Amino acid sequence: HLPAATFLEIGPDAVLTALAQDIVPGATAVAAQRRNRVETEELAGAVGRLHTVGVRVGWAAYFEGSGARRVELPTYAFQRARYWLIPQDSGEGVAGIGQAPGGHPLLGAEVELPDGGLVLTGVLAPGPEGLFAEHALLGTPVLPASALAELALSAGERLGCGTLAEFGVDRPLVRPADAAVTLRVVVGAADEAGGRSVAVHSRRGESDGWVRHAGGALRPEEAGGTAVPEAWAEVWPPAGAVPEACDDVYDVLAGRGYHCGPGLELVRALWRRGDEVFAEVALDGEEAAAEGFGLHPALLEAVFHPLWAAGANAGPVLP
């Protein structure tokens, strides 16, 4: 009867090792030495083999007097030379590839065209976080139409065309959960009156085609012109307006397929005066949330929320 499962043959050669494995099925037999081999290397290999099958080895005694020390192993065994790539940063940013900084939260770079037009580019990152990530229509994540309008307006302001005279949405910009979306805003050359065309496009991958989502017409600000304020803007709340509860605005919108998430629920107060509806909207958190936008799309979108909720049509909300 041999209760042991691990055997170490101490001798000048592996004579009994093979026999032990035949006699005791499943046993581990290790030879301390083998003929015509380096003794120290064979002994080290035998000790290592015993260690791998669970035998406790007194490593302190084994390495005593050898000068060995503990070291941290690299991610791949026993090769301590590193070959990390060194980033080549010219310090010029997008200027190093012939572009200019976009200066916009959604548009990171811009390129001036020879005819005086402008192309701005950016990327919408995928995932559940980030700007407008919770905005959805009928369960589909989409970029708010107000964001498309703000992209067009911001692009025009760079060329002195800060008035969006016309604008229409051709199709919504659907945001996939697992892929980034590349944005392009193209502003055309100026016509005789200084007006310009503008269009917003996107594509998901390099192999996909570009999709036009919105477009319109830009015109320059009139020289010396000043906007005439509406009467309601001089006194707030407007005279004669009756306060209304706004707690159920987003419940009504959700029931009609429009979801914007807590981060975009910005209506703070409502008033009504006849057929007119007045809303007070405000961004949550720090003012930095609006940095880089001409008019924050979330604020522009929130202005319409009470109107959509109060609409006579009980069908889905499709802004």
Short mmCIF file of C-alpha atoms in Angstrom, two decimals:
data_model
loop_
_atom_site.label_atom_id
_atom_site.label_comp_id
_atom_site.label_asym_id
_atom_site.label_seq_id
_atom_site.Cartn_x
_atom_site.Cartn_y
_atom_site.Cartn_z
CA HIS A 1 0.00 0.00 0.00
CA LEU A 2 1.50 3.35 -1.11
CA PRO A 3 -0.56 6.29 0.18
CA ALA A 4 1.78 8.94 -1.27
CA ALA A 5 0.89 10.57 -4.59
CA THR A 6 4.18 12.41 -5.15
CA PHE A 7 7.60 10.77 -5.26
CA LEU A 8 11.10 12.27 -5.46
CA GLU A 9 13.84 9.93 -6.67
CA ILE A 10 17.17 10.92 -5.11
CA GLY A 11 19.99 9.43 -7.12
CA PRO A 12 22.33 9.93 -10.08
CA ASP A 13 19.68 9.12 -12.69
CA ALA A 14 15.94 8.60 -13.23
CA VAL A 15 15.82 4.84 -12.69
CA LEU A 16 12.71 4.38 -10.57
CA THR A 17 10.68 7.40 -11.73
CA ALA A 18 8.99 5.66 -14.66
CA LEU A 19 8.32 2.52 -12.60
CA ALA A 20 6.64 4.56 -9.86
CA GLN A 21 4.27 6.14 -12.37
CA ASP A 22 3.37 2.69 -13.72
CA ILE A 23 2.77 1.19 -10.29
CA VAL A 24 0.78 4.11 -8.83
CA PRO A 25 -1.69 5.49 -11.42
CA GLY A 26 -2.00 9.26 -11.23
CA ALA A 27 1.14 9.66 -9.13
CA THR A 28 3.72 12.36 -9.77
CA ALA A 29 7.29 11.04 -9.89
CA VAL A 30 10.19 13.46 -10.11
CA ALA A 31 13.88 12.65 -10.54
CA ALA A 32 16.38 14.84 -8.72
CA GLN A 33 19.11 14.09 -11.28
CA ARG A 34 19.53 12.70 -14.79
CA ARG A 35 22.66 11.27 -16.29
CA ASN A 36 24.87 13.55 -18.37
CA ARG A 37 23.04 16.74 -17.40
CA VAL A 38 24.01 19.76 -15.30
CA GLU A 39 23.30 18.79 -11.70
CA THR A 40 22.29 22.23 -10.44
CA GLU A 41 19.86 22.74 -13.32
CA GLU A 42 18.29 19.31 -12.84
CA LEU A 43 17.86 19.88 -9.11
CA ALA A 44 16.27 23.28 -9.71
CA GLY A 45 13.90 21.75 -12.24
CA ALA A 46 12.92 19.00 -9.82
CA VAL A 47 12.21 21.45 -7.01
CA GLY A 48 10.14 23.58 -9.38
CA ARG A 49 8.16 20.56 -10.54
CA LEU A 50 7.38 19.62 -6.93
CA HIS A 51 6.27 23.18 -6.24
CA THR A 52 3.79 23.10 -9.14
CA VAL A 53 2.05 19.99 -7.79
CA GLY A 54 1.57 21.44 -4.31
CA VAL A 55 4.68 20.38 -2.38
CA ARG A 56 5.75 23.08 0.06
CA VAL A 57 9.31 24.14 -0.73
CA GLY A 58 11.52 26.07 1.66
CA TRP A 59 12.58 28.67 -0.85
CA ALA A 60 14.50 30.72 1.73
CA ALA A 61 16.77 27.75 2.40
CA TYR A 62 17.04 26.90 -1.29
CA PHE A 63 18.24 30.39 -2.26
CA GLU A 64 20.28 31.04 0.90
CA GLY A 65 23.73 32.36 0.03
CA SER A 66 22.92 32.74 -3.67
CA GLY A 67 22.34 36.50 -3.58
CA ALA A 68 18.89 36.04 -5.12
CA ARG A 69 16.17 38.61 -4.36
CA ARG A 70 12.47 38.99 -5.01
CA VAL A 71 11.52 40.99 -8.12
CA GLU A 72 8.20 41.88 -9.73
CA LEU A 73 7.63 39.93 -12.90
CA PRO A 74 6.59 41.78 -16.06
CA THR A 75 3.29 41.06 -17.79
CA TYR A 76 5.02 38.41 -19.90
CA ALA A 77 7.41 36.02 -18.27
CA PHE A 78 11.02 36.88 -17.57
CA GLN A 79 11.49 39.66 -20.14
CA ARG A 80 12.20 42.92 -18.37
CA ALA A 81 12.85 45.20 -21.36
CA ARG A 82 9.92 47.50 -22.19
CA TYR A 83 9.01 48.54 -25.68
CA TRP A 84 6.28 51.16 -25.11
CA LEU A 85 5.59 53.39 -28.07
CA ILE A 86 6.53 57.00 -27.41
CA PRO A 87 3.68 59.36 -28.42
CA GLN A 88 4.69 61.87 -31.03
CA ASP A 89 2.94 65.05 -29.92
CA SER A 90 3.85 68.12 -31.90
CA GLY A 91 1.94 70.32 -29.45
CA GLU A 92 0.00 71.87 -32.31
CA GLY A 93 -3.24 69.90 -31.89
CA VAL A 94 -5.54 70.00 -34.91
CA ALA A 95 -3.46 72.84 -36.35
CA GLY A 96 -0.77 70.28 -37.09
CA ILE A 97 -3.04 68.66 -39.69
CA GLY A 98 -4.29 71.84 -41.30
CA GLN A 99 -7.39 72.39 -39.17
CA ALA A 100 -8.45 74.94 -36.59
CA PRO A 101 -10.03 74.21 -33.18
CA GLY A 102 -13.82 74.06 -33.37
CA GLY A 103 -14.37 75.71 -30.00
CA HIS A 104 -17.66 73.86 -29.56
CA PRO A 105 -18.67 70.95 -27.29
CA LEU A 106 -19.78 68.86 -30.29
CA LEU A 107 -17.46 70.21 -32.99
CA GLY A 108 -13.78 69.75 -32.31
CA ALA A 109 -12.23 71.11 -35.51
CA GLU A 110 -12.99 73.22 -38.56
CA VAL A 111 -11.55 73.70 -42.05
CA GLU A 112 -12.01 76.80 -44.19
CA LEU A 113 -12.82 76.07 -47.83
CA PRO A 114 -11.25 77.94 -50.77
CA ASP A 115 -14.63 79.43 -51.76
CA GLY A 116 -15.12 80.95 -48.30
CA GLY A 117 -17.27 78.15 -46.97
CA LEU A 118 -16.59 76.20 -43.80
CA VAL A 119 -16.67 72.56 -42.70
CA LEU A 120 -16.86 71.69 -39.00
CA THR A 121 -16.38 68.17 -37.68
CA GLY A 122 -16.95 66.36 -34.41
CA VAL A 123 -17.79 63.00 -32.86
CA LEU A 124 -20.72 61.87 -30.72
CA ALA A 125 -19.42 59.16 -28.41
CA PRO A 126 -21.56 56.05 -27.83
CA GLY A 127 -22.80 54.82 -24.48
CA PRO A 128 -25.32 55.76 -21.80
CA GLU A 129 -23.42 58.84 -20.62
CA GLY A 130 -22.70 62.21 -22.12
CA LEU A 131 -24.69 65.07 -23.56
CA PHE A 132 -28.32 64.21 -24.51
CA ALA A 133 -27.65 60.49 -23.91
CA GLU A 134 -31.09 60.04 -22.28
CA HIS A 135 -33.04 61.83 -25.01
CA ALA A 136 -35.25 59.32 -26.84
CA LEU A 137 -38.32 59.24 -29.09
CA LEU A 138 -40.49 56.12 -28.90
CA GLY A 139 -37.62 54.32 -27.19
CA THR A 140 -34.98 55.25 -29.78
CA PRO A 141 -32.07 57.47 -28.62
CA VAL A 142 -31.88 60.52 -30.88
CA LEU A 143 -30.09 63.85 -30.81
CA PRO A 144 -32.58 66.65 -30.06
CA ALA A 145 -33.62 68.75 -33.05
CA SER A 146 -32.56 71.79 -31.03
CA ALA A 147 -28.98 70.47 -31.07
CA LEU A 148 -29.07 70.29 -34.88
CA ALA A 149 -30.29 73.88 -35.00
CA GLU A 150 -27.60 75.01 -32.56
CA LEU A 151 -24.90 73.33 -34.66
CA ALA A 152 -26.06 75.23 -37.72
CA LEU A 153 -26.31 78.52 -35.84
CA SER A 154 -22.86 78.16 -34.24
CA ALA A 155 -21.32 77.37 -37.61
CA GLY A 156 -22.89 80.49 -39.11
CA GLU A 157 -21.67 82.72 -36.30
CA ARG A 158 -18.07 81.83 -37.18
CA LEU A 159 -18.59 83.47 -40.58
CA GLY A 160 -20.63 86.45 -39.45
CA CYS A 161 -23.97 84.86 -40.30
CA GLY A 162 -25.49 84.63 -36.86
CA THR A 163 -29.14 84.57 -37.93
CA LEU A 164 -30.81 81.29 -38.82
CA ALA A 165 -33.35 82.53 -41.37
CA GLU A 166 -34.62 79.08 -42.39
CA PHE A 167 -34.16 75.65 -40.88
CA GLY A 168 -35.75 72.25 -41.36
CA VAL A 169 -35.10 68.74 -40.04
CA ASP A 170 -35.03 66.09 -42.77
CA ARG A 171 -34.57 63.05 -40.52
CA PRO A 172 -33.61 62.49 -36.87
CA LEU A 173 -30.05 61.64 -35.89
CA VAL A 174 -30.29 58.24 -34.21
CA ARG A 175 -27.56 57.53 -31.68
CA PRO A 176 -26.40 53.88 -31.70
CA ALA A 177 -25.44 52.42 -28.33
CA ASP A 178 -22.26 50.73 -29.55
CA ALA A 179 -20.79 53.06 -32.17
CA ALA A 180 -19.59 56.64 -32.37
CA VAL A 181 -21.22 59.05 -34.81
CA THR A 182 -19.17 61.48 -36.88
CA LEU A 183 -20.71 64.92 -37.38
CA ARG A 184 -20.19 67.31 -40.29
CA VAL A 185 -21.61 70.81 -40.53
CA VAL A 186 -21.09 72.38 -43.95
CA VAL A 187 -21.58 76.12 -44.52
CA GLY A 188 -21.65 77.22 -48.15
CA ALA A 189 -20.05 80.20 -49.81
CA ALA A 190 -21.69 83.60 -49.36
CA ASP A 191 -24.20 84.78 -51.97
CA GLU A 192 -24.56 88.37 -53.18
CA ALA A 193 -26.53 89.35 -50.07
CA GLY A 194 -24.08 87.65 -47.72
CA GLY A 195 -26.37 84.72 -46.97
CA ARG A 196 -25.15 81.15 -46.81
CA SER A 197 -26.57 77.64 -46.91
CA VAL A 198 -25.95 75.26 -44.03
CA ALA A 199 -26.41 71.51 -43.65
CA VAL A 200 -25.80 68.98 -40.87
CA HIS A 201 -24.69 65.44 -41.80
CA SER A 202 -23.54 62.34 -39.95
CA ARG A 203 -22.26 58.84 -40.53
CA ARG A 204 -21.62 55.89 -38.22
CA GLY A 205 -18.56 54.23 -39.75
CA GLU A 206 -16.03 54.83 -42.48
CA SER A 207 -17.81 52.34 -44.73
CA ASP A 208 -21.22 54.00 -44.25
CA GLY A 209 -22.51 56.86 -46.33
CA TRP A 210 -23.21 60.37 -45.09
CA VAL A 211 -26.79 61.15 -44.04
CA ARG A 212 -28.25 64.65 -44.18
CA HIS A 213 -30.28 65.42 -41.07
CA ALA A 214 -31.07 69.11 -41.32
CA GLY A 215 -30.37 72.22 -43.33
CA GLY A 216 -31.37 75.80 -43.85
CA ALA A 217 -30.27 79.32 -44.66
CA LEU A 218 -28.09 81.73 -42.71
CA ARG A 219 -27.97 85.47 -43.07
CA PRO A 220 -25.69 88.09 -41.53
CA GLU A 221 -26.75 90.39 -38.75
CA GLU A 222 -28.06 93.72 -40.00
CA ALA A 223 -25.54 96.48 -39.45
CA GLY A 224 -26.58 98.62 -36.50
CA GLY A 225 -29.78 96.63 -36.06
CA THR A 226 -31.14 96.02 -32.59
CA ALA A 227 -33.74 93.50 -31.59
CA VAL A 228 -37.01 94.94 -30.31
CA PRO A 229 -37.89 93.18 -27.03
CA GLU A 230 -41.30 91.62 -26.64
CA ALA A 231 -43.61 93.23 -24.12
CA TRP A 232 -43.59 90.14 -21.92
CA ALA A 233 -39.79 90.29 -21.64
CA GLU A 234 -39.86 93.63 -19.83
CA VAL A 235 -41.71 92.27 -16.79
CA TRP A 236 -41.40 88.70 -15.50
CA PRO A 237 -43.67 86.94 -14.88
CA PRO A 238 -45.71 88.61 -17.66
CA ALA A 239 -48.53 90.86 -16.55
CA GLY A 240 -51.85 89.04 -16.37
CA ALA A 241 -50.30 85.56 -16.61
CA VAL A 242 -51.73 82.92 -14.27
CA PRO A 243 -49.32 80.39 -12.67
CA GLU A 244 -49.82 76.74 -13.58
CA ALA A 245 -48.40 73.54 -12.12
CA CYS A 246 -45.57 72.02 -14.15
CA ASP A 247 -45.05 68.80 -12.20
CA ASP A 248 -46.80 66.60 -14.75
CA VAL A 249 -45.24 68.01 -17.95
CA TYR A 250 -42.71 65.23 -18.29
CA ASP A 251 -45.12 62.49 -17.25
CA VAL A 252 -47.41 63.58 -20.08
CA LEU A 253 -44.53 63.67 -22.57
CA ALA A 254 -43.31 60.23 -21.47
CA GLY A 255 -46.78 58.83 -22.02
CA ARG A 256 -46.61 60.11 -25.58
CA GLY A 257 -43.24 58.56 -26.35
CA TYR A 258 -40.95 61.49 -25.56
CA HIS A 259 -38.23 60.80 -22.98
CA CYS A 260 -35.51 63.27 -22.11
CA GLY A 261 -34.19 61.99 -18.78
CA PRO A 262 -33.72 63.91 -15.51
CA GLY A 263 -30.79 65.89 -16.91
CA LEU A 264 -32.99 67.52 -19.56
CA GLU A 265 -36.11 68.14 -17.46
CA LEU A 266 -35.46 71.86 -17.18
CA VAL A 267 -38.93 73.43 -16.87
CA ARG A 268 -39.08 75.19 -13.51
CA ALA A 269 -42.30 77.22 -13.70
CA LEU A 270 -45.28 77.84 -16.01
CA TRP A 271 -47.77 80.64 -16.59
CA ARG A 272 -50.70 80.94 -18.98
CA ARG A 273 -52.38 84.03 -20.40
CA GLY A 274 -55.17 83.09 -22.73
CA ASP A 275 -53.65 81.04 -25.54
CA GLU A 276 -50.12 82.05 -24.54
CA VAL A 277 -47.89 79.79 -22.44
CA PHE A 278 -44.83 81.16 -20.62
CA ALA A 279 -42.13 78.89 -19.23
CA GLU A 280 -39.12 79.40 -17.03
CA VAL A 281 -36.31 76.96 -17.82
CA ALA A 282 -32.88 76.62 -16.21
CA LEU A 283 -29.86 74.33 -16.44
CA ASP A 284 -28.97 72.22 -13.44
CA GLY A 285 -25.51 72.30 -11.96
CA GLU A 286 -22.65 74.57 -12.85
CA GLU A 287 -22.67 77.25 -15.52
CA ALA A 288 -19.87 75.32 -17.23
CA ALA A 289 -22.56 73.05 -18.65
CA ALA A 290 -23.41 75.78 -21.14
CA GLU A 291 -19.84 76.72 -22.02
CA GLY A 292 -19.11 76.57 -25.73
CA PHE A 293 -22.73 76.72 -26.89
CA GLY A 294 -24.22 79.83 -28.45
CA LEU A 295 -27.61 78.80 -27.08
CA HIS A 296 -27.62 75.60 -25.07
CA PRO A 297 -29.74 73.05 -27.00
CA ALA A 298 -31.23 71.69 -23.78
CA LEU A 299 -32.63 75.12 -22.91
CA LEU A 300 -34.02 75.62 -26.40
CA GLU A 301 -35.61 72.18 -26.34
CA ALA A 302 -37.08 72.72 -22.87
CA VAL A 303 -38.94 75.84 -24.02
CA PHE A 304 -41.11 73.61 -26.22
CA HIS A 305 -41.82 70.93 -23.61
CA PRO A 306 -44.90 72.66 -22.11
CA LEU A 307 -46.31 73.31 -25.60
CA TRP A 308 -45.93 69.68 -26.63
CA ALA A 309 -47.42 68.45 -23.35
CA ALA A 310 -50.43 70.78 -23.72
CA GLY A 311 -51.00 69.94 -27.38
CA ALA A 312 -54.40 68.68 -28.43
CA ASN A 313 -52.86 65.77 -30.33
CA ALA A 314 -52.57 62.78 -28.01
CA GLY A 315 -50.26 60.93 -30.41
CA PRO A 316 -46.47 60.61 -30.20
CA VAL A 317 -44.40 63.76 -29.84
CA LEU A 318 -42.19 64.21 -32.90
CA PRO A 319 -40.35 67.52 -32.58
#
